[in-house]
Structure formats: C-alpha cells, structure tokens
PDB file of C-alpha atoms in Angstrom:
ATOM      1  CA  MET A 247     227.471 100.632  47.658  1.00 46.00           C
ATOM      2  CA  GLU A 248     225.242 103.201  45.748  1.00 53.00           C
ATOM      3  CA  GLY A 249     225.405 102.686  42.115  1.00 50.00           C
ATOM      4  CA  ALA A 250     225.815  98.922  42.546  1.00 53.00           C
ATOM      5  CA  ALA A 251     223.696  96.557  41.094  1.00 55.00           C
ATOM      6  CA  THR A 252     221.569  94.417  43.279  1.00 56.00           C
ATOM      7  CA  PRO A 253     221.939  90.970  43.152  1.00 60.00           C
ATOM      8  CA  PHE A 254     219.673  88.773  40.806  1.00 73.00           C
ATOM      9  CA  THR A 255     218.766  85.449  42.756  1.00 89.00           C
ATOM     10  CA  LYS A 256     218.032  82.426  40.553  1.00 85.00           C
ATOM     11  CA  SER A 257     214.465  82.581  42.572  1.00 86.00           C
ATOM     12  CA  ALA A 258     213.653  86.370  41.017  1.00 89.00           C
ATOM     13  CA  ALA A 259     214.971  85.388  37.609  1.00 87.00           C
ATOM     14  CA  ALA A 260     212.498  82.391  37.970  1.00 88.00           C
ATOM     15  CA  LYS A 261     209.730  85.013  39.069  1.00 90.00           C
ATOM     16  CA  LEU A 262     210.771  87.087  36.285  1.00 92.00           C
ATOM     17  CA  VAL A 263     210.331  84.421  33.632  1.00 93.00           C
ATOM     18  CA  LYS A 264     206.862  82.863  35.185  1.00 92.00           C
ATOM     19  CA  ARG A 265     205.269  87.053  34.574  1.00 94.00           C
ATOM     20  CA  ASN A 266     206.662  87.015  31.195  1.00 95.00           C
ATOM     21  CA  PHE A 267     205.937  84.062  29.960  1.00 95.00           C
ATOM     22  CA  LEU A 268     202.360  84.806  31.506  1.00 94.00           C
ATOM     23  CA  ASP A 269     202.713  88.331  30.463  1.00 95.00           C
ATOM     24  CA  ALA A 270     202.471  86.893  26.251  1.00 96.00           C
ATOM     25  CA  LEU A 271     200.264  84.564  26.551  1.00 95.00           C
ATOM     26  CA  LYS A 272     197.061  87.066  28.361  1.00 94.00           C
ATOM     27  CA  SER A 273     198.585  89.507  25.126  1.00 96.00           C
ATOM     28  CA  ASN A 274     198.451  86.845  22.381  1.00 96.00           C
ATOM     29  CA  ASP A 275     202.426  87.593  22.073  1.00 97.00           C
ATOM     30  CA  PHE A 276     203.744  84.145  20.895  1.00 97.00           C
ATOM     31  CA  GLY A 277     206.670  85.573  19.252  1.00 97.00           C
ATOM     32  CA  LYS A 278     207.372  86.302  22.984  1.00 97.00           C
ATOM     33  CA  LEU A 279     206.111  83.255  23.749  1.00 97.00           C
ATOM     34  CA  LYS A 280     207.955  80.828  21.347  1.00 97.00           C
ATOM     35  CA  ALA A 281     211.291  82.851  22.433  1.00 97.00           C
ATOM     36  CA  ILE A 282     211.151  82.283  25.934  1.00 96.00           C
ATOM     37  CA  LEU A 283     210.060  78.404  25.494  1.00 96.00           C
ATOM     38  CA  ILE A 284     213.161  78.312  22.834  1.00 96.00           C
ATOM     39  CA  GLN A 285     215.883  79.441  25.204  1.00 95.00           C
ATOM     40  CA  ARG A 286     214.086  76.956  27.525  1.00 93.00           C
ATOM     41  CA  LEU A 287     213.871  79.619  30.661  1.00 90.00           C
ATOM     42  CA  ILE A 288     210.412  77.404  31.414  1.00 95.00           C
ATOM     43  CA  ASP A 289     209.285  74.371  31.078  1.00 96.00           C
ATOM     44  CA  VAL A 290     206.181  74.531  29.289  1.00 97.00           C
ATOM     45  CA  ASP A 291     204.423  72.673  31.097  1.00 96.00           C
ATOM     46  CA  THR A 292     204.606  75.147  34.391  1.00 93.00           C
ATOM     47  CA  VAL A 293     201.274  75.164  36.390  1.00 91.00           C
ATOM     48  CA  PHE A 294     200.383  78.554  36.908  1.00 90.00           C
ATOM     49  CA  GLU A 295     197.900  80.273  39.929  1.00 84.00           C
ATOM     50  CA  VAL A 296     195.556  82.293  38.190  1.00 82.00           C
ATOM     51  CA  GLU A 297     192.400  84.347  38.970  1.00 78.00           C
ATOM     52  CA  ASP A 298     189.690  82.181  38.360  1.00 72.00           C
ATOM     53  CA  GLU A 299     186.761  83.467  39.528  1.00 69.00           C
ATOM     54  CA  ASN A 300     183.816  81.651  37.665  1.00 71.00           C
ATOM     55  CA  MET A 301     185.888  78.800  38.478  1.00 67.00           C
ATOM     56  CA  VAL A 302     185.684  77.697  34.562  1.00 74.00           C
ATOM     57  CA  LEU A 303     188.751  76.282  35.136  1.00 71.00           C
ATOM     58  CA  ALA A 304     188.664  73.856  38.066  1.00 70.00           C
ATOM     59  CA  SER A 305     186.101  70.864  38.223  1.00 67.00           C
ATOM     60  CA  TYR A 306     186.889  70.753  42.329  1.00 55.00           C
ATOM     61  CA  LYS A 307     188.294  72.036  44.990  1.00 49.00           C
ATOM     62  CA  GLN A 308     188.345  71.040  48.907  1.00 48.00           C
ATOM     63  CA  GLY A 309     186.139  72.882  50.596  1.00 52.00           C
ATOM     64  CA  TYR A 310     184.066  75.072  47.407  1.00 53.00           C
ATOM     65  CA  TRP A 311     180.947  73.307  48.856  1.00 55.00           C
ATOM     66  CA  LEU A 312     181.495  75.653  52.101  1.00 53.00           C
ATOM     67  CA  PRO A 313     178.421  78.395  52.072  1.00 55.00           C
ATOM     68  CA  SER A 314     180.911  80.939  53.698  1.00 54.00           C
ATOM     69  CA  TYR A 315     183.833  79.558  50.949  1.00 57.00           C
ATOM     70  CA  LYS A 316     184.351  81.817  47.681  1.00 59.00           C
ATOM     71  CA  LEU A 317     187.114  80.730  45.731  1.00 63.00           C
ATOM     72  CA  LYS A 318     188.972  82.909  43.584  1.00 70.00           C
ATOM     73  CA  SER A 319     192.380  81.196  42.193  1.00 72.00           C
ATOM     74  CA  SER A 320     192.783  78.557  39.720  1.00 82.00           C
ATOM     75  CA  TRP A 321     195.983  76.118  38.441  1.00 86.00           C
ATOM     76  CA  ALA A 322     196.313  76.260  35.034  1.00 91.00           C
ATOM     77  CA  THR A 323     199.204  75.629  32.539  1.00 95.00           C
ATOM     78  CA  GLY A 324     199.818  77.658  29.360  1.00 96.00           C
ATOM     79  CA  LEU A 325     197.815  75.263  27.565  1.00 97.00           C
ATOM     80  CA  HIS A 326     194.553  75.983  29.554  1.00 95.00           C
ATOM     81  CA  LEU A 327     195.332  79.628  29.670  1.00 95.00           C
ATOM     82  CA  SER A 328     195.708  79.712  26.351  1.00 97.00           C
ATOM     83  CA  VAL A 329     192.340  78.122  25.694  1.00 97.00           C
ATOM     84  CA  LEU A 330     190.136  80.219  27.913  1.00 94.00           C
ATOM     85  CA  PHE A 331     191.127  83.863  26.357  1.00 95.00           C
ATOM     86  CA  GLY A 332     191.011  82.122  23.102  1.00 97.00           C
ATOM     87  CA  HIS A 333     194.700  82.803  22.182  1.00 98.00           C
ATOM     88  CA  VAL A 334     195.073  80.264  18.920  1.00 98.00           C
ATOM     89  CA  GLU A 335     198.295  81.499  17.580  1.00 98.00           C
ATOM     90  CA  CYS A 336     200.031  80.725  21.815  1.00 98.00           C
ATOM     91  CA  LEU A 337     197.750  77.388  21.759  1.00 98.00           C
ATOM     92  CA  LEU A 338     199.753  76.365  18.607  1.00 98.00           C
ATOM     93  CA  VAL A 339     203.519  77.482  19.929  1.00 98.00           C
ATOM     94  CA  LEU A 340     202.449  75.626  23.266  1.00 98.00           C
ATOM     95  CA  LEU A 341     201.773  72.192  20.985  1.00 98.00           C
ATOM     96  CA  ASP A 342     204.373  72.800  18.943  1.00 98.00           C
ATOM     97  CA  HIS A 343     207.070  72.800  21.714  1.00 98.00           C
ATOM     98  CA  ASN A 344     205.173  69.277  23.437  1.00 98.00           C
ATOM     99  CA  ALA A 345     202.695  70.659  26.114  1.00 98.00           C
ATOM    100  CA  THR A 346     200.978  68.075  27.594  1.00 98.00           C
ATOM    101  CA  ILE A 347     198.139  67.968  26.009  1.00 98.00           C
ATOM    102  CA  ASN A 348     195.492  66.195  28.840  1.00 98.00           C
ATOM    103  CA  CYS A 349     196.990  67.718  31.727  1.00 96.00           C
ATOM    104  CA  ARG A 350     195.057  68.068  34.750  1.00 95.00           C
ATOM    105  CA  PRO A 351     196.254  70.313  37.247  1.00 91.00           C
ATOM    106  CA  ASN A 352     192.944  71.715  38.411  1.00 87.00           C
ATOM    107  CA  GLY A 353     190.724  68.829  37.529  1.00 90.00           C
ATOM    108  CA  LYS A 354     189.382  70.208  33.530  1.00 94.00           C
ATOM    109  CA  THR A 355     191.386  69.486  30.740  1.00 97.00           C
ATOM    110  CA  PRO A 356     192.234  71.972  28.246  1.00 98.00           C
ATOM    111  CA  LEU A 357     189.511  70.418  25.809  1.00 98.00           C
ATOM    112  CA  HIS A 358     187.273  70.918  28.925  1.00 97.00           C
ATOM    113  CA  VAL A 359     187.988  74.324  29.309  1.00 96.00           C
ATOM    114  CA  ALA A 360     187.523  75.141  25.435  1.00 98.00           C
ATOM    115  CA  CYS A 361     183.989  72.872  25.539  1.00 98.00           C
ATOM    116  CA  GLU A 362     183.194  75.371  28.356  1.00 95.00           C
ATOM    117  CA  MET A 363     184.400  78.566  27.077  1.00 96.00           C
ATOM    118  CA  ALA A 364     182.545  77.011  23.499  1.00 98.00           C
ATOM    119  CA  ASN A 365     185.903  78.003  21.226  1.00 98.00           C
ATOM    120  CA  LEU A 366     185.296  75.586  18.586  1.00 98.00           C
ATOM    121  CA  ASP A 367     188.926  76.320  16.930  1.00 98.00           C
ATOM    122  CA  CYS A 368     190.422  75.203  20.142  1.00 98.00           C
ATOM    123  CA  VAL A 369     188.438  72.790  19.854  1.00 98.00           C
ATOM    124  CA  LYS A 370     189.499  71.298  16.664  1.00 98.00           C
ATOM    125  CA  ILE A 371     192.839  71.893  17.133  1.00 98.00           C
ATOM    126  CA  LEU A 372     193.278  70.262  20.586  1.00 98.00           C
ATOM    127  CA  CYS A 373     191.537  67.200  18.451  1.00 98.00           C
ATOM    128  CA  ASP A 374     193.558  67.588  15.920  1.00 98.00           C
ATOM    129  CA  ARG A 375     197.058  67.234  18.412  1.00 98.00           C
ATOM    130  CA  GLY A 376     195.356  64.331  19.621  1.00 97.00           C
ATOM    131  CA  ALA A 377     193.385  65.733  22.952  1.00 98.00           C
ATOM    132  CA  LYS A 378     191.388  62.751  24.751  1.00 97.00           C
ATOM    133  CA  LEU A 379     188.257  63.110  23.722  1.00 96.00           C
ATOM    134  CA  ASN A 380     186.768  60.455  26.228  1.00 93.00           C
ATOM    135  CA  CYS A 381     188.985  62.300  29.389  1.00 95.00           C
ATOM    136  CA  TYR A 382     187.382  62.230  32.760  1.00 95.00           C
ATOM    137  CA  SER A 383     187.459  65.865  34.165  1.00 93.00           C
ATOM    138  CA  LEU A 384     187.710  65.212  38.287  1.00 89.00           C
ATOM    139  CA  SER A 385     183.850  65.543  38.846  1.00 87.00           C
ATOM    140  CA  GLY A 386     183.898  62.468  36.547  1.00 91.00           C
ATOM    141  CA  HIS A 387     183.065  65.075  32.947  1.00 93.00           C
ATOM    142  CA  THR A 388     184.284  64.790  29.318  1.00 96.00           C
ATOM    143  CA  ALA A 389     184.463  67.170  27.047  1.00 97.00           C
ATOM    144  CA  LEU A 390     180.678  66.720  25.797  1.00 97.00           C
ATOM    145  CA  HIS A 391     179.357  67.691  29.346  1.00 96.00           C
ATOM    146  CA  PHE A 392     181.082  70.951  29.188  1.00 96.00           C
ATOM    147  CA  CYS A 393     178.483  71.583  25.327  1.00 98.00           C
ATOM    148  CA  THR A 394     175.987  73.101  27.716  1.00 96.00           C
ATOM    149  CA  THR A 395     175.343  76.607  26.298  1.00 96.00           C
ATOM    150  CA  PRO A 396     174.105  77.295  22.200  1.00 98.00           C
ATOM    151  CA  SER A 397     177.127  79.058  22.058  1.00 98.00           C
ATOM    152  CA  SER A 398     178.735  75.481  22.830  1.00 98.00           C
ATOM    153  CA  ILE A 399     176.348  73.469  20.207  1.00 98.00           C
ATOM    154  CA  LEU A 400     179.266  73.501  17.191  1.00 98.00           C
ATOM    155  CA  CYS A 401     181.699  71.969  19.692  1.00 98.00           C
ATOM    156  CA  ALA A 402     179.132  69.267  20.487  1.00 98.00           C
ATOM    157  CA  LYS A 403     178.546  68.160  17.009  1.00 97.00           C
ATOM    158  CA  GLN A 404     181.901  68.825  16.780  1.00 97.00           C
ATOM    159  CA  LEU A 405     183.553  65.721  19.460  1.00 97.00           C
ATOM    160  CA  VAL A 406     180.252  63.786  18.326  1.00 96.00           C
ATOM    161  CA  TRP A 407     181.406  63.534  14.649  1.00 94.00           C
ATOM    162  CA  ARG A 408     184.702  62.862  16.172  1.00 93.00           C
ATOM    163  CA  VAL A 409     183.592  60.486  18.178  1.00 88.00           C
ATOM    164  CA  PHE A 410     181.911  58.691  15.197  1.00 85.00           C
ATOM    165  CA  GLY A 411     184.000  59.391  12.788  1.00 78.00           C
ATOM    166  CA  ASN A 412     186.732  57.163  14.119  1.00 63.00           C
ATOM    167  CA  PHE A 413     184.641  54.566  14.766  1.00 56.00           C
ATOM    168  CA  GLY A 414     184.770  53.206  11.334  1.00 52.00           C
ATOM    169  CA  GLU A 415     188.630  52.993  11.891  1.00 52.00           C
ATOM    170  CA  LYS A 416     188.289  50.059  14.617  1.00 48.00           C
ATOM    171  CA  SER A 417     189.121  46.774  13.108  1.00 39.00           C
TER     172      SER A 417
END
C-alpha cells in the first residue's frame, strides 16, 4: 500500500500536542499556546518531564543525596516553565486559562521558581493572581527562602512588602 497514509494513533497525537505545547512555551509563542488551550487539546496543568541539570525546578528528590547519582530532569507544569524561561506573555496566557498557580509537581511552586530565577515581573504577576506567599516547598522553604542572590533582592522586597502590606487588611 504505497502512498497510503499511516494511521495516526491517539498516543502519537497526544505526544505531538505535548511537543507543540512545549515548543510554544520555550519560544514564547503565546499565540500558538493560546490556540492550543482554546482548542482544549491539552490540559493547562499537564506535567512535563524536562531537562533540569541545575535542579531549579526540583525541591527534593529521593536518591539525590547519593554521591554517584546525578539527576538531570524534573517535572514541571507550563507555569513553571514560563517562569523558568522568563516568558511573561506565556505565563499570562496560562493564568488566563486557569492554570493551578500553587501546583508543586516537583516540590516547588511557580513562585518559588520565580524567586530563585530572580524574575521580579513573574513574582509580581503570580502574587497579583493569588499565589500563596507562605506556601512551603517539599524541602520546607517559602518563596522568600529562594531569594538568595543579590539579583533577587527586589523579589524579596516584593514578597515582604506584600506580606506586611496585607497585615492592615485583616480585622
């Protein structure tokens, strides 16, 4: 049967959609990302296994302490990846499609990752959209604990300001 189209299985179609979704996230193609989400081809909270040699996305993994065992990948949602890449437009599209803002597939929320990456714009957006400031990572840290570099001082100030700015509102 030369020239006949090969059957396209549901599994192959799902893999293709996931790859297109990841490609849109990596390239900050928020138009393509929005189109995929509008067509409901993929769940907005789909968890991906992605390369993460520096373990920015991971809070804790069993076996990581073994001297000869080096992890090279982590689990992450689209929100985590948007923050990791610093793609504000994709972050907004995902949040507009009701992505779970405090999701921790690998122990950290997107806010934890934003603070570790010292991405002030993402920190502000996540806080404005309802990210929990006191949410703990699997290793027991809040977002403020991930503000450890000079470049993350503004993120730390933003978090502290929001915590103390909200104290007066509680009656």
